[in-house]
Every structure is written in structure tokens, then in C-alpha cells.
Amino acid sequence: MEKNKDEERLPSDATPCRGCSVWLAASLALLLTATGSITSCATTPSAPTPAAAAMPVAISPQRDWSDAIIYFVLIDRFADGDGANNERVDRSNPGAWHGGDLPGLRAQLDEIAGLGATAIWINPVVKQIDAPVWAQGPPGSEWARGFEHWPFHGYWADDFERLEPHFGAEAGLKALIDAAHARGIKVLLDVVYNHVGYGARYVSAAPTRHWIRTRPGDCAVDPITCQVGGLPDLRTELPEVREHLFRAHLGLARRVGLDGFRLDTVKHVEHDFWRAHRARTRAELGAEFFLLGEVWGGSNEVLDEWFAPDEMDAGFDFSFKGSCQAFVEGKGRTVAFAAYLAKRQRLRAGYHLAHYLSSHDEPMALYELGNDVAKFKLCVALQMTSFGIPVIYYGEEVGRRGAAWPSNRSDMPWGERAQPPGRDVRRDEALRDYYRRLIAARRAHPALARGAFRALATDGDLLVFAREDGAAKDAVIVAINRGARDATVSVPLPAGWEAGAVREALSGARADVRERMLSVSVPARTAHVYVGGAATSGTSAWPTFASSM
Ligand SMILES: [Ca+2]
Ligand SMILES: [Ca+2]
């Protein structure tokens, strides 16, 4: 496994932009501020809408995790449903608490269901440390001079056996999960086994201080024993540490009915731990309990180190975001990108990749593409027509204004809705509708989730490929024109397609087919998704989800 020194040093939970070495090194010398003078901002959250509370959106659940579409929410930044837990809320500070909570997320589940997502991933909810650290944004950025960084993201645990009051109580978590399940949506909870928050109670309390590694290693040499982001590293090899963590996390999962975990900082915990963890989750939570691991730098090849011994079901594909952005920016040959897409499908059977465009640890894709919505939409189309589990980072589907860390963790925009913490009325509803149409196509066509990849045309800036699932007798043809000029090519119809039934799924337009050749004519910087055959008839066994309300 290739190891990047800077990446190793910068965990998802500590310093959010792991690729920026200089300023990060500085920001890692974080100062614990015992008492910050924090501006308090009382808020009055809006009540859940009656429609959201009373009328669940009926969507067909995912058939298995290869069909999943995950929506990742930072709870504090999504929706505030309880003003009583808004201690130290300061929405002017990108590192402060902003007031979002579990009741708020529950009240806005139809926002997610209406998009077509089949699962949500929420950040860790355990009790967090009570003090901020001082952090600095990238040089030249709005936050370069620094800001107080509070654990609003949930990755700085103080007590694994309690929940963080800012997020809500355990009953609130269970209510969220029940409400999600009523909508056919599964819930993954982020859990951290590797470390605790800066100055957490475990570090100083007599019964637990020996749980913390006192002589941490160098991350470039030993990722297991180092302090990721300077965070106190748990001695996860100790049986009593494992037992404490397993009881806390698995006990919560069982009580509230979670469907799986998103595992943080996987490469910083020993394989033996993950094998024991897998055995415990299977024994206590069932064989279906899903484990999605964050191996920084993960790809289909890198992740096999964890798949081969069956330590988890899925891992993030860190290669997709950058590869997609480079392609739509015109970098590299089209045939090379097609080869990349084909190669990432070489995965151990029964395991999954999860690919994203933006995350809490990386700059927003739209920002990195110069806020060029046309280019971003090409990446969205590629994400939704590619192998793996698409992960949508909250708000990117409406063009959330986010940049590099810390601005990649901005508030969910709610438009004209009086829903704090988001006050940005700018929502790109056309972009959200584009997501919805792509997701509807993906959910109607199993070939897009699991079908084989076959390049059909790679000349110039036009990429045309087929996704074909023989078992489901399903096929889809995808055309991505990254160029500034219209492009046209003819490709043969897949077997089983009737010439008169072929249409472009995003527009609904009937396709041009002559003598079983499909004329793929794509305007500049546009994606087309062609469907034909039985699954387009509207009688598919998998109905499309209802509209949002
Ligand atoms: Ca709140
Ligand atoms: Ca460790």
C-alpha cells in the first residue's frame, strides 16, 4: 500500500484537508483552548413541516448494497430541529457549532428521500470534547488567520458511552432511524476506533489513561501507532480497549436499529482488530450489518488488503473524484479515462467501492471545477453511471457554496425555507433535478450499478460506454462529451433493445436509431444516458421513487 506522508499525518477527523502539507503542519500544532470566549447565538429552529412528519415518501428500498446511493450528512450543518441544545452556537465561525441535530435531520428526511438516496451516512454522535482547538485555513483563504475549531463534526470523542447533546439523545437517534426505515432508507453511523479527541477524559482518568499510546510512532513508518492529526491514539491491541469500544458502538447499534457503520481511519488500526470487529458485528448485529471503511487513498486495488480477510464490505474509492475532475477539465486522453473506468471495476466479488465527488475532507468538486456547473454535471453523470456506490455530500446536489476546508463544511442551503442553520437562499434546483433524473435512471437499471463496462467510442472528447448486466438482461449506453463542440458517433444497439423503444433517459427524448445503429449526438459539455428494452417500459419490478414533497 502506497503511503503518503502528509496524508498519513492528516486524518479525516482532525485536520480536514489532508493534501495541504505546509499549513496543515502548522495547524496541527493545535492549541487547546481551555476557555474560549465564544459568541453565543440563540436560534429559533423551525418546526418540522407537517408534510414531512405525516407523509413519508415511498421509495423502493435498495435490493442490496450494490444498488445503494448514500447521502452523507454532517448533522450540525444540516437542519436544526431543537433550539434547546444550541449551546455555544456561532454560525459566523466555520469551526463552531451551528445547531443542526438529529430531530432536525429527521424532520427533513424527505429532502433526501425525494432525491432518491437509499441510505444516509451520519457523522459520529458520541459525546465530544468540550473545548475548541485553534486551527488555520489554507494560506490566502478567508480563514487563514485562524478560528476556533469545535468538534461539530463528531470526530473528537470524549466519551463513547454517551451521546453528544448538541446532536440529541438516543431516543432522537432511534426516531431518526425509524423514520428513515419507514421511507425505505438505511442508516450508517460513522464510528471512530482509532483515537479520541484532544484532551479527552480517557487521556487523564486513572482507569483509562493506559489505554492511550504514550510514545506514538511516526505515521510515515507505522500508521498503527502514530497520532493521526495529533489526536491521542488508542491502544486498540488491548482487550479491554476493544471490549469498551465494541460494547459502546455495537450496543448503540443494536438498541437503535442501525444498518451499518462507516469506519473511520481504518488503516490506523491493526487488521486483527478489524477481524475481531467483523466477528462481533456479525454475531451481535447480524450478517447483513454493513461495514464501509475509510482507507485513506483507497481504490479497488488498495482496498483488497481489507477485503481479502473479509474485514469490511466496502471502502471508499479515493481515485474517482480527481480522475473525474481531470477528465472533464480536458486533461488526459478519453481512451485513458475509459481504461480507468474499466479497471476500477476489477473488484473482489461480494465487496463494494463507494465513490464521491466531494467530502468533509476534500474541497467541493464544484469549487475545484471553477464553479462551472456544466463540468460538474458531467462528473455527476459519471458518478451515477459508474460502478460502485455513489456517495452524495449533503448540499452538493443543490450547488452548496463550499470550497476547501473549512468551507467544505458549510450549512445546508434551504432556499426560501426558514430552516436553520442554512440561511443561503441560493439553491440550484435545476441541478437537484438533474441528480434526481440520473438517480431514477440508475435505480431503474441494475446495469448502471453492477453491469460490466465496455467502451464503445473514445475518439476526441466524446466518451461512449455501455454498462451491461446479463443476468438482469439490462443494458445502458452512456455518452459524455467533455469538449466545447457537439460530437456524434454511431454505435450498435445492445442485444434485446427494440429500435423504437430507445430513448435518452435524462430528457425523455426518443433516440435516433437506424438499422440497429444508435446515433449518439451529444452537445458540448453534455451527458446522455440511453436506455432501451424492458426496463424502460415502466413495468420494471423496481418502480421509481416518488417526487419530493
Ligand atoms: Ca439544535
Ligand atoms: Ca492507531
Coordinates of C-alpha atoms and ligand atoms in Angstrom, one line a residue:
M1 CA 0.0 0.0 0.0
E2 CA 1.4 3.3 -1.0
K3 CA 1.8 5.7 1.9
N4 CA 1.8 9.4 1.6
K5 CA 3.5 11.1 4.5
D6 CA 1.2 14.1 4.5
E7 CA -1.9 12.0 4.1
E8 CA -0.9 9.7 6.9
R9 CA -0.4 12.6 9.2
L10 CA -3.8 14.2 8.5
P11 CA -6.8 12.2 9.5
S12 CA -10.3 12.8 8.4
D13 CA -11.3 13.7 11.9
A14 CA -8.5 16.1 12.8
T15 CA -7.4 18.4 10.1
P16 CA -9.8 18.3 7.2
C17 CA -7.6 18.9 4.2
R18 CA -5.0 16.1 4.2
G19 CA -3.4 17.2 0.9
C20 CA -2.2 20.5 2.1
S21 CA 1.1 19.9 3.9
V22 CA 2.5 23.2 4.9
W23 CA -0.4 25.0 6.5
L24 CA -1.6 21.7 7.9
A25 CA 1.6 21.1 9.6
A26 CA 1.1 24.4 11.3
S27 CA -2.5 23.8 12.1
L28 CA -1.6 20.5 13.7
A29 CA 0.2 22.4 16.4
L30 CA -3.2 22.9 17.7
L31 CA -3.6 24.7 20.9
L32 CA -6.2 23.5 23.3
T33 CA -8.2 26.5 24.5
A34 CA -9.5 25.8 27.9
T35 CA -12.0 28.6 27.9
G36 CA -12.8 30.3 24.7
S37 CA -14.7 33.5 24.6
I38 CA -17.4 32.1 22.3
T39 CA -20.1 34.2 20.8
S40 CA -23.4 32.7 21.7
C41 CA -26.1 32.8 19.1
A42 CA -29.5 31.8 20.2
T43 CA -31.7 30.4 17.5
T44 CA -35.3 29.5 16.9
P45 CA -35.4 26.4 14.8
S46 CA -38.5 26.0 12.7
A47 CA -40.9 23.2 13.5
P48 CA -40.9 20.1 11.3
T49 CA -43.2 20.6 8.4
P50 CA -46.5 18.7 8.7
A51 CA -45.9 17.1 5.3
A52 CA -42.5 15.8 6.3
A53 CA -43.8 14.4 9.5
A54 CA -47.0 12.8 8.3
M55 CA -46.4 11.7 4.7
P56 CA -43.4 9.5 4.2
V57 CA -42.1 9.4 0.7
A58 CA -42.5 5.8 -0.5
I59 CA -39.3 4.7 -2.2
S60 CA -38.3 1.2 -3.1
P61 CA -35.5 0.1 -0.8
Q62 CA -32.2 -0.9 -2.3
R63 CA -32.1 -4.6 -3.2
D64 CA -28.6 -4.9 -1.8
W65 CA -25.7 -2.6 -1.2
S66 CA -24.6 -2.6 -4.8
D67 CA -27.8 -0.7 -5.5
A68 CA -27.2 1.9 -2.8
I69 CA -27.0 5.6 -3.2
I70 CA -25.7 7.1 0.0
Y71 CA -26.3 10.7 1.2
F72 CA -23.7 11.9 3.7
V73 CA -24.8 14.4 6.3
L74 CA -22.8 16.4 8.8
I75 CA -25.6 16.6 11.4
D76 CA -24.6 20.0 12.8
R77 CA -24.7 21.6 9.4
F78 CA -28.0 20.1 8.1
A79 CA -31.1 21.1 10.0
D80 CA -31.7 22.5 13.4
G81 CA -34.8 20.8 15.0
D82 CA -34.1 21.7 18.7
G83 CA -33.0 25.1 19.8
A84 CA -32.7 23.9 23.4
N85 CA -29.4 22.1 22.6
N86 CA -27.7 25.1 20.8
E87 CA -25.1 25.8 23.4
R88 CA -22.3 27.9 22.1
V89 CA -23.7 28.1 18.6
D90 CA -21.9 30.6 16.4
R91 CA -22.8 30.4 12.8
S92 CA -20.3 33.1 11.8
N93 CA -17.4 30.8 12.7
P94 CA -16.8 27.9 10.3
G95 CA -15.4 25.9 13.1
A96 CA -18.1 26.4 15.7
W97 CA -21.3 24.5 16.4
H98 CA -24.1 25.7 14.1
G99 CA -27.1 24.0 15.7
G100 CA -28.1 21.1 13.4
D101 CA -29.3 18.0 15.2
L102 CA -30.9 14.6 14.9
P103 CA -34.5 15.9 15.2
G104 CA -33.8 18.4 12.5
L105 CA -32.4 15.7 10.2
R106 CA -35.4 13.6 10.9
A107 CA -37.8 16.4 10.0
Q108 CA -36.0 16.9 6.7
L109 CA -35.7 13.3 5.6
D110 CA -38.0 13.8 2.7
E111 CA -35.4 16.2 1.2
I112 CA -33.1 13.1 1.0
A113 CA -35.8 10.6 0.1
G114 CA -37.1 12.9 -2.7
L115 CA -33.6 12.9 -4.2
G116 CA -33.7 9.1 -4.4
A117 CA -31.0 8.2 -2.0
T118 CA -31.4 4.7 -0.4
A119 CA -29.2 5.3 2.6
I120 CA -27.8 8.1 4.8
W121 CA -24.4 8.2 6.5
I122 CA -24.3 10.4 9.5
N123 CA -21.2 11.6 11.4
P124 CA -20.2 10.2 14.8
V125 CA -22.7 11.1 17.5
V126 CA -20.9 10.2 20.7
K127 CA -20.1 12.8 23.4
Q128 CA -17.4 15.2 22.2
I129 CA -14.7 17.2 24.0
D130 CA -15.9 20.5 25.5
A131 CA -13.1 22.8 24.3
P132 CA -12.1 24.1 20.9
V133 CA -8.6 23.9 19.2
W134 CA -7.1 26.7 17.2
A135 CA -7.0 25.9 13.5
Q136 CA -5.9 27.8 10.5
G137 CA -7.4 27.7 7.0
P138 CA -5.2 27.5 3.9
P139 CA -2.9 30.5 3.2
G140 CA -4.8 33.2 1.4
S141 CA -8.2 31.8 2.3
E142 CA -10.8 33.7 4.3
W143 CA -9.8 31.7 7.4
A144 CA -6.0 31.8 7.1
R145 CA -5.7 33.8 10.3
G146 CA -7.3 31.1 12.2
F147 CA -10.5 30.2 14.0
E148 CA -11.7 28.2 17.0
H149 CA -12.4 24.7 15.9
W150 CA -15.0 22.8 17.9
P151 CA -16.0 19.2 17.4
F152 CA -19.2 19.9 15.5
H153 CA -18.1 17.1 13.1
G154 CA -18.2 14.4 15.7
Y155 CA -14.7 13.0 15.3
W156 CA -13.2 14.2 18.6
A157 CA -14.8 11.7 21.1
D158 CA -14.7 12.4 24.8
D159 CA -17.0 9.5 25.9
F160 CA -18.0 6.6 23.7
E161 CA -20.8 5.6 26.1
R162 CA -22.8 8.9 25.9
L163 CA -24.2 10.9 23.0
E164 CA -23.3 14.4 22.2
P165 CA -26.1 16.7 23.5
H166 CA -25.7 19.1 20.5
F167 CA -26.9 16.2 18.3
G168 CA -29.6 14.9 20.6
A169 CA -30.5 11.9 22.8
E170 CA -30.5 8.2 21.9
A171 CA -34.3 8.4 21.6
G172 CA -33.7 11.0 18.9
L173 CA -31.3 8.8 17.0
K174 CA -33.8 5.9 17.2
A175 CA -36.6 8.1 16.0
L176 CA -34.4 9.2 13.0
I177 CA -33.6 5.6 12.1
D178 CA -37.3 4.5 12.4
A179 CA -38.4 7.4 10.3
A180 CA -35.7 6.6 7.7
H181 CA -36.7 3.0 7.6
A182 CA -40.3 4.0 7.1
R183 CA -39.1 5.7 3.9
G184 CA -37.0 2.7 2.8
I185 CA -33.8 4.4 3.7
K186 CA -31.0 2.7 5.6
V187 CA -28.8 4.4 8.1
L188 CA -25.0 4.1 8.5
L189 CA -23.3 5.7 11.6
D190 CA -19.7 6.9 11.5
V191 CA -17.7 5.3 14.3
V192 CA -14.1 6.0 15.3
Y193 CA -12.0 3.3 16.9
N194 CA -8.5 4.7 16.4
H195 CA -8.4 7.7 18.6
V196 CA -10.1 10.1 21.0
G197 CA -10.5 13.8 21.0
Y198 CA -7.7 16.2 22.2
G199 CA -7.6 16.1 26.0
A200 CA -10.5 13.6 26.2
R201 CA -11.4 12.1 29.6
Y202 CA -9.7 8.8 28.6
V203 CA -6.3 10.6 28.5
S204 CA -6.3 11.6 32.1
A205 CA -8.7 9.4 34.0
A206 CA -6.9 6.8 36.1
P207 CA -8.9 3.8 34.9
T208 CA -8.2 4.5 31.2
R209 CA -5.1 6.6 30.8
H210 CA -3.1 3.5 30.0
W211 CA -5.4 3.0 27.0
I212 CA -3.7 5.9 25.3
R213 CA -0.3 5.3 23.5
T214 CA 2.3 7.5 25.2
R215 CA 5.0 7.0 22.7
P216 CA 3.3 7.3 19.4
G217 CA 5.2 6.3 16.2
D218 CA 5.9 8.1 13.0
C219 CA 2.9 7.9 10.7
A220 CA 5.3 7.6 7.7
V221 CA 6.7 4.4 9.3
D222 CA 3.9 3.0 11.4
P223 CA 0.3 4.1 10.7
I224 CA -0.9 1.9 13.5
T225 CA 0.8 3.6 16.4
C226 CA 1.1 7.2 15.2
Q227 CA -1.1 10.1 16.3
V228 CA -3.3 10.9 13.4
G229 CA -3.6 14.6 13.3
G230 CA -2.0 14.8 16.8
L231 CA -5.0 13.0 18.3
P232 CA -4.5 10.6 21.2
D233 CA -4.1 7.1 19.8
L234 CA -6.0 4.3 21.5
R235 CA -4.1 1.1 22.2
T236 CA -6.5 -0.9 20.2
E237 CA -4.5 -4.1 20.7
L238 CA -5.6 -4.2 24.4
P239 CA -8.5 -6.5 25.0
E240 CA -10.1 -4.1 27.5
V241 CA -10.0 -1.2 25.0
R242 CA -11.6 -3.4 22.3
E243 CA -14.3 -4.5 24.7
H244 CA -15.1 -0.9 25.7
L245 CA -15.3 0.2 22.1
F246 CA -17.3 -2.8 20.9
R247 CA -19.8 -2.6 23.7
A248 CA -20.3 1.1 23.2
H249 CA -20.7 1.1 19.4
L250 CA -22.3 -2.3 18.9
G251 CA -24.6 -1.8 21.9
L252 CA -25.8 1.5 20.5
A253 CA -26.3 0.0 17.0
R254 CA -28.4 -2.8 18.4
R255 CA -30.6 -0.5 20.6
V256 CA -31.4 2.0 17.9
G257 CA -31.5 -0.4 14.9
L258 CA -28.6 0.9 12.7
D259 CA -27.9 -0.8 9.4
G260 CA -24.2 -0.4 9.4
F261 CA -21.1 1.6 10.3
R262 CA -18.9 3.9 8.3
L263 CA -15.4 3.1 9.8
D264 CA -13.1 6.0 10.3
T265 CA -9.2 5.9 9.9
V266 CA -9.2 2.2 9.0
K267 CA -5.5 2.0 8.1
H268 CA -4.5 3.3 11.5
V269 CA -5.9 0.3 13.4
E270 CA -4.5 -3.2 13.1
H271 CA -6.0 -5.9 10.9
D272 CA -6.5 -8.2 13.9
F273 CA -8.8 -5.6 15.4
W274 CA -10.9 -5.4 12.2
R275 CA -11.3 -9.2 12.0
A276 CA -12.4 -9.3 15.6
H277 CA -14.8 -6.4 14.9
R278 CA -16.3 -8.2 11.9
A279 CA -16.9 -11.3 14.0
R280 CA -18.6 -9.3 16.8
T281 CA -20.8 -7.3 14.4
R282 CA -21.9 -10.5 12.7
A283 CA -22.6 -12.2 16.0
E284 CA -24.4 -9.3 17.6
L285 CA -25.9 -7.4 14.7
G286 CA -26.4 -10.0 12.0
A287 CA -24.6 -11.0 8.8
E288 CA -26.2 -8.1 6.9
F289 CA -24.8 -5.3 9.1
F290 CA -22.8 -3.3 6.6
L291 CA -19.2 -2.0 7.1
L292 CA -18.0 0.8 4.9
G293 CA -14.4 1.7 5.6
E294 CA -12.3 4.8 5.1
V295 CA -8.9 3.7 4.0
W296 CA -7.3 7.0 3.0
G297 CA -6.1 6.7 -0.6
G298 CA -8.3 3.6 -1.1
S299 CA -9.0 2.2 -4.5
N300 CA -10.2 -1.2 -5.9
E301 CA -6.6 -2.4 -5.6
V302 CA -5.6 -0.9 -2.2
L303 CA -8.8 -2.0 -0.5
D304 CA -8.2 -5.6 -1.2
E305 CA -5.9 -5.8 1.8
W306 CA -9.1 -5.4 3.9
F307 CA -11.4 -7.3 1.6
A308 CA -9.3 -10.4 1.3
P309 CA -9.6 -11.2 5.0
D310 CA -13.3 -10.0 5.0
E311 CA -12.8 -7.2 7.5
M312 CA -15.4 -4.9 5.8
D313 CA -17.9 -4.9 3.0
A314 CA -17.0 -1.7 1.2
G315 CA -14.4 1.0 1.0
F316 CA -14.1 4.5 -0.4
D317 CA -12.6 4.9 -3.8
F318 CA -10.4 8.0 -3.4
S319 CA -9.4 7.9 -7.0
F320 CA -12.7 8.8 -8.6
K321 CA -13.1 12.5 -7.6
G322 CA -9.7 13.5 -9.0
S323 CA -9.9 11.3 -12.1
C324 CA -13.3 12.6 -13.0
Q325 CA -12.4 16.2 -12.4
A326 CA -9.3 15.8 -14.6
F327 CA -11.3 14.2 -17.4
V328 CA -14.0 16.9 -17.6
E329 CA -11.3 19.5 -17.4
G330 CA -9.9 18.1 -20.7
K331 CA -6.8 16.5 -19.1
G332 CA -5.6 13.2 -20.5
R333 CA -7.0 11.2 -23.4
T334 CA -10.5 9.9 -23.4
V335 CA -9.3 6.4 -24.0
A336 CA -7.2 6.5 -20.9
F337 CA -10.2 7.6 -18.8
A338 CA -12.2 4.7 -20.3
A339 CA -9.4 2.4 -19.3
Y340 CA -9.6 3.8 -15.8
L341 CA -13.3 3.2 -15.5
A342 CA -12.9 -0.3 -16.7
K343 CA -10.0 -1.0 -14.3
R344 CA -11.8 0.2 -11.2
Q345 CA -14.5 -2.5 -11.8
R346 CA -11.9 -5.2 -11.0
L347 CA -13.0 -5.8 -7.5
R348 CA -13.2 -8.9 -5.3
A349 CA -16.7 -10.4 -5.8
G350 CA -19.1 -9.5 -3.0
Y351 CA -17.3 -6.3 -2.0
H352 CA -18.1 -2.7 -2.9
L353 CA -16.5 0.6 -3.8
A354 CA -18.0 3.9 -2.7
H355 CA -17.2 6.9 -4.9
Y356 CA -17.8 10.5 -4.1
L357 CA -17.2 13.9 -5.7
S358 CA -17.0 16.0 -2.5
S359 CA -16.4 15.2 1.1
H360 CA -15.8 16.8 4.5
D361 CA -12.1 16.0 4.0
E362 CA -11.6 17.4 0.5
P363 CA -12.6 20.6 -1.4
M364 CA -16.0 20.6 -3.0
A365 CA -15.9 19.3 -6.6
L366 CA -18.0 22.3 -8.0
Y367 CA -15.5 24.7 -6.4
E368 CA -12.5 22.8 -7.8
L369 CA -14.1 22.9 -11.2
G370 CA -14.2 26.7 -11.0
N371 CA -18.0 26.7 -10.2
D372 CA -18.6 25.5 -13.8
V373 CA -21.9 23.7 -13.4
A374 CA -21.7 22.1 -16.8
K375 CA -18.4 20.4 -16.0
F376 CA -19.7 19.5 -12.6
K377 CA -22.8 17.9 -14.1
L378 CA -20.6 15.7 -16.3
C379 CA -18.9 14.4 -13.1
V380 CA -22.4 13.8 -11.6
A381 CA -23.4 11.9 -14.7
L382 CA -20.2 9.8 -14.5
Q383 CA -20.7 9.2 -10.8
M384 CA -24.3 8.0 -11.3
T385 CA -23.5 5.8 -14.3
S386 CA -20.3 4.2 -12.9
F387 CA -19.7 1.0 -10.9
G388 CA -19.8 1.4 -7.1
I389 CA -21.9 3.1 -4.6
P390 CA -22.4 6.8 -5.3
V391 CA -22.0 9.0 -2.2
I392 CA -23.5 12.4 -2.3
Y393 CA -22.1 15.0 0.2
Y394 CA -25.0 17.0 1.6
G395 CA -26.0 20.0 -0.4
E396 CA -23.7 19.5 -3.4
E397 CA -26.8 18.4 -5.2
V398 CA -28.1 22.0 -4.9
G399 CA -24.8 23.6 -5.6
R400 CA -23.9 24.3 -2.0
R401 CA -21.3 27.1 -1.8
G402 CA -18.4 25.2 -0.3
A403 CA -14.7 25.5 -1.1
A404 CA -11.7 24.0 0.6
W405 CA -11.7 23.2 4.3
P406 CA -13.2 24.6 6.5
S407 CA -15.7 26.0 3.9
N408 CA -16.4 22.5 2.6
R409 CA -18.4 22.0 5.8
S410 CA -20.8 24.9 5.2
D411 CA -24.5 24.9 6.1
M412 CA -27.1 23.1 4.0
P413 CA -28.9 25.6 1.8
W414 CA -32.6 25.6 2.3
G415 CA -33.7 28.2 -0.1
E416 CA -36.7 30.1 1.0
R417 CA -37.5 27.6 3.7
A418 CA -37.0 29.0 7.2
Q419 CA -34.8 26.1 8.2
P420 CA -31.6 26.9 10.2
P421 CA -28.7 26.5 10.2
G422 CA -28.7 27.1 6.5
R423 CA -29.5 30.7 5.5
D424 CA -28.4 30.5 1.9
V425 CA -31.4 31.0 -0.3
R426 CA -29.4 30.1 -3.4
R427 CA -30.3 26.6 -4.3
D428 CA -29.7 25.3 -7.8
E429 CA -33.0 23.3 -8.1
A430 CA -32.2 22.5 -11.7
L431 CA -29.1 20.8 -10.6
R432 CA -31.0 18.8 -8.0
D433 CA -33.5 17.8 -10.6
Y434 CA -30.6 16.6 -12.8
Y435 CA -29.4 14.4 -9.8
R436 CA -33.0 13.1 -9.5
R437 CA -33.2 12.1 -13.1
L438 CA -29.8 10.4 -13.0
I439 CA -30.7 8.6 -9.8
A440 CA -34.0 7.5 -11.2
A441 CA -32.2 6.0 -14.2
R442 CA -29.7 4.3 -12.0
R443 CA -32.3 2.8 -9.8
A444 CA -34.4 1.6 -12.7
H445 CA -31.4 0.0 -14.4
P446 CA -29.3 -2.5 -12.4
A447 CA -26.7 -2.4 -15.2
L448 CA -25.6 1.0 -14.0
A449 CA -24.9 -0.3 -10.6
R450 CA -23.3 -3.6 -11.3
G451 CA -23.1 -4.2 -15.0
A452 CA -19.9 -4.8 -17.0
F453 CA -18.2 -1.9 -18.6
R454 CA -17.5 -1.8 -22.3
A455 CA -16.0 1.2 -24.1
L456 CA -17.9 1.9 -27.4
A457 CA -16.2 5.1 -28.6
T458 CA -13.2 7.1 -27.2
D459 CA -12.3 9.5 -30.1
G460 CA -11.6 13.1 -29.3
D461 CA -13.6 14.4 -26.3
L462 CA -16.6 12.0 -26.7
L463 CA -16.7 9.0 -24.4
V464 CA -19.4 6.4 -25.1
F465 CA -19.6 3.3 -23.0
A466 CA -22.1 0.5 -22.3
R467 CA -23.0 -0.9 -18.9
E468 CA -24.4 -4.4 -19.4
D469 CA -25.9 -6.8 -16.8
G470 CA -26.5 -10.1 -18.5
A471 CA -28.3 -11.7 -15.5
A472 CA -30.8 -8.8 -15.4
K473 CA -31.0 -8.6 -19.2
D474 CA -30.3 -4.9 -18.8
A475 CA -28.0 -2.5 -20.6
V476 CA -27.5 1.3 -20.7
I477 CA -25.4 3.4 -23.1
V478 CA -23.7 6.5 -21.6
A479 CA -22.2 9.3 -23.6
I480 CA -20.1 12.0 -22.1
N481 CA -19.0 14.9 -24.3
R482 CA -16.4 16.9 -22.4
G483 CA -15.5 19.0 -25.4
A484 CA -16.6 22.5 -26.5
R485 CA -18.1 21.2 -29.7
D486 CA -21.0 18.9 -30.4
A487 CA -20.0 15.4 -31.1
T488 CA -21.6 12.5 -33.0
V489 CA -20.9 8.8 -33.4
S490 CA -22.9 5.7 -34.2
V491 CA -22.8 2.6 -32.0
P492 CA -24.7 -0.7 -32.4
L493 CA -27.7 -1.3 -30.3
P494 CA -27.3 -3.8 -27.4
A495 CA -29.0 -7.2 -27.7
G496 CA -32.6 -7.1 -26.7
W497 CA -33.2 -3.4 -27.4
E498 CA -36.1 -2.6 -29.7
A499 CA -35.2 0.2 -32.1
G500 CA -38.4 2.1 -31.5
A501 CA -38.1 2.0 -27.7
V502 CA -34.7 3.6 -27.3
R503 CA -34.7 6.9 -25.6
E504 CA -32.4 9.3 -23.8
A505 CA -33.3 9.0 -20.2
L506 CA -32.4 12.4 -18.9
S507 CA -34.5 14.3 -21.5
G508 CA -37.0 11.5 -22.3
A509 CA -36.4 12.1 -26.0
R510 CA -36.7 9.3 -28.4
A511 CA -33.3 8.3 -29.8
D512 CA -32.3 8.2 -33.4
V513 CA -31.9 4.6 -34.4
R514 CA -31.3 3.4 -38.0
E515 CA -30.6 -0.2 -39.0
R516 CA -29.9 -1.1 -35.3
M517 CA -27.3 1.7 -35.1
L518 CA -27.8 4.3 -32.4
S519 CA -26.8 7.8 -33.5
V520 CA -25.2 9.3 -30.4
S521 CA -25.3 13.0 -30.9
V522 CA -24.2 14.9 -27.8
P523 CA -24.0 18.7 -27.5
A524 CA -20.8 20.3 -26.0
R525 CA -20.3 19.5 -22.3
T526 CA -23.3 17.3 -22.0
A527 CA -24.1 13.8 -20.9
H528 CA -26.6 11.4 -22.4
V529 CA -27.9 8.2 -20.9
Y530 CA -29.6 5.9 -23.5
V531 CA -31.9 3.2 -22.3
G532 CA -34.0 0.6 -24.2
G533 CA -35.5 -2.8 -23.7
A534 CA -37.8 -4.0 -20.9
A535 CA -36.6 -1.8 -18.1
T536 CA -37.8 1.3 -19.9
S537 CA -41.4 0.2 -20.3
G538 CA -42.4 1.4 -16.9
T539 CA -43.3 -2.1 -15.8
S540 CA -39.9 -2.8 -14.2
A541 CA -40.1 -4.7 -11.0
W542 CA -38.3 -1.8 -9.4
P543 CA -40.5 1.3 -9.5
T544 CA -39.0 4.7 -9.5
F545 CA -39.2 6.7 -6.3
A546 CA -41.9 9.3 -5.7
S547 CA -41.3 13.0 -6.1
S548 CA -40.2 15.0 -3.1
M549 CA -42.9 16.9 -1.3
Ligands
CA1 CA -30.1 22.3 17.7
CA2 CA -3.9 3.7 15.9

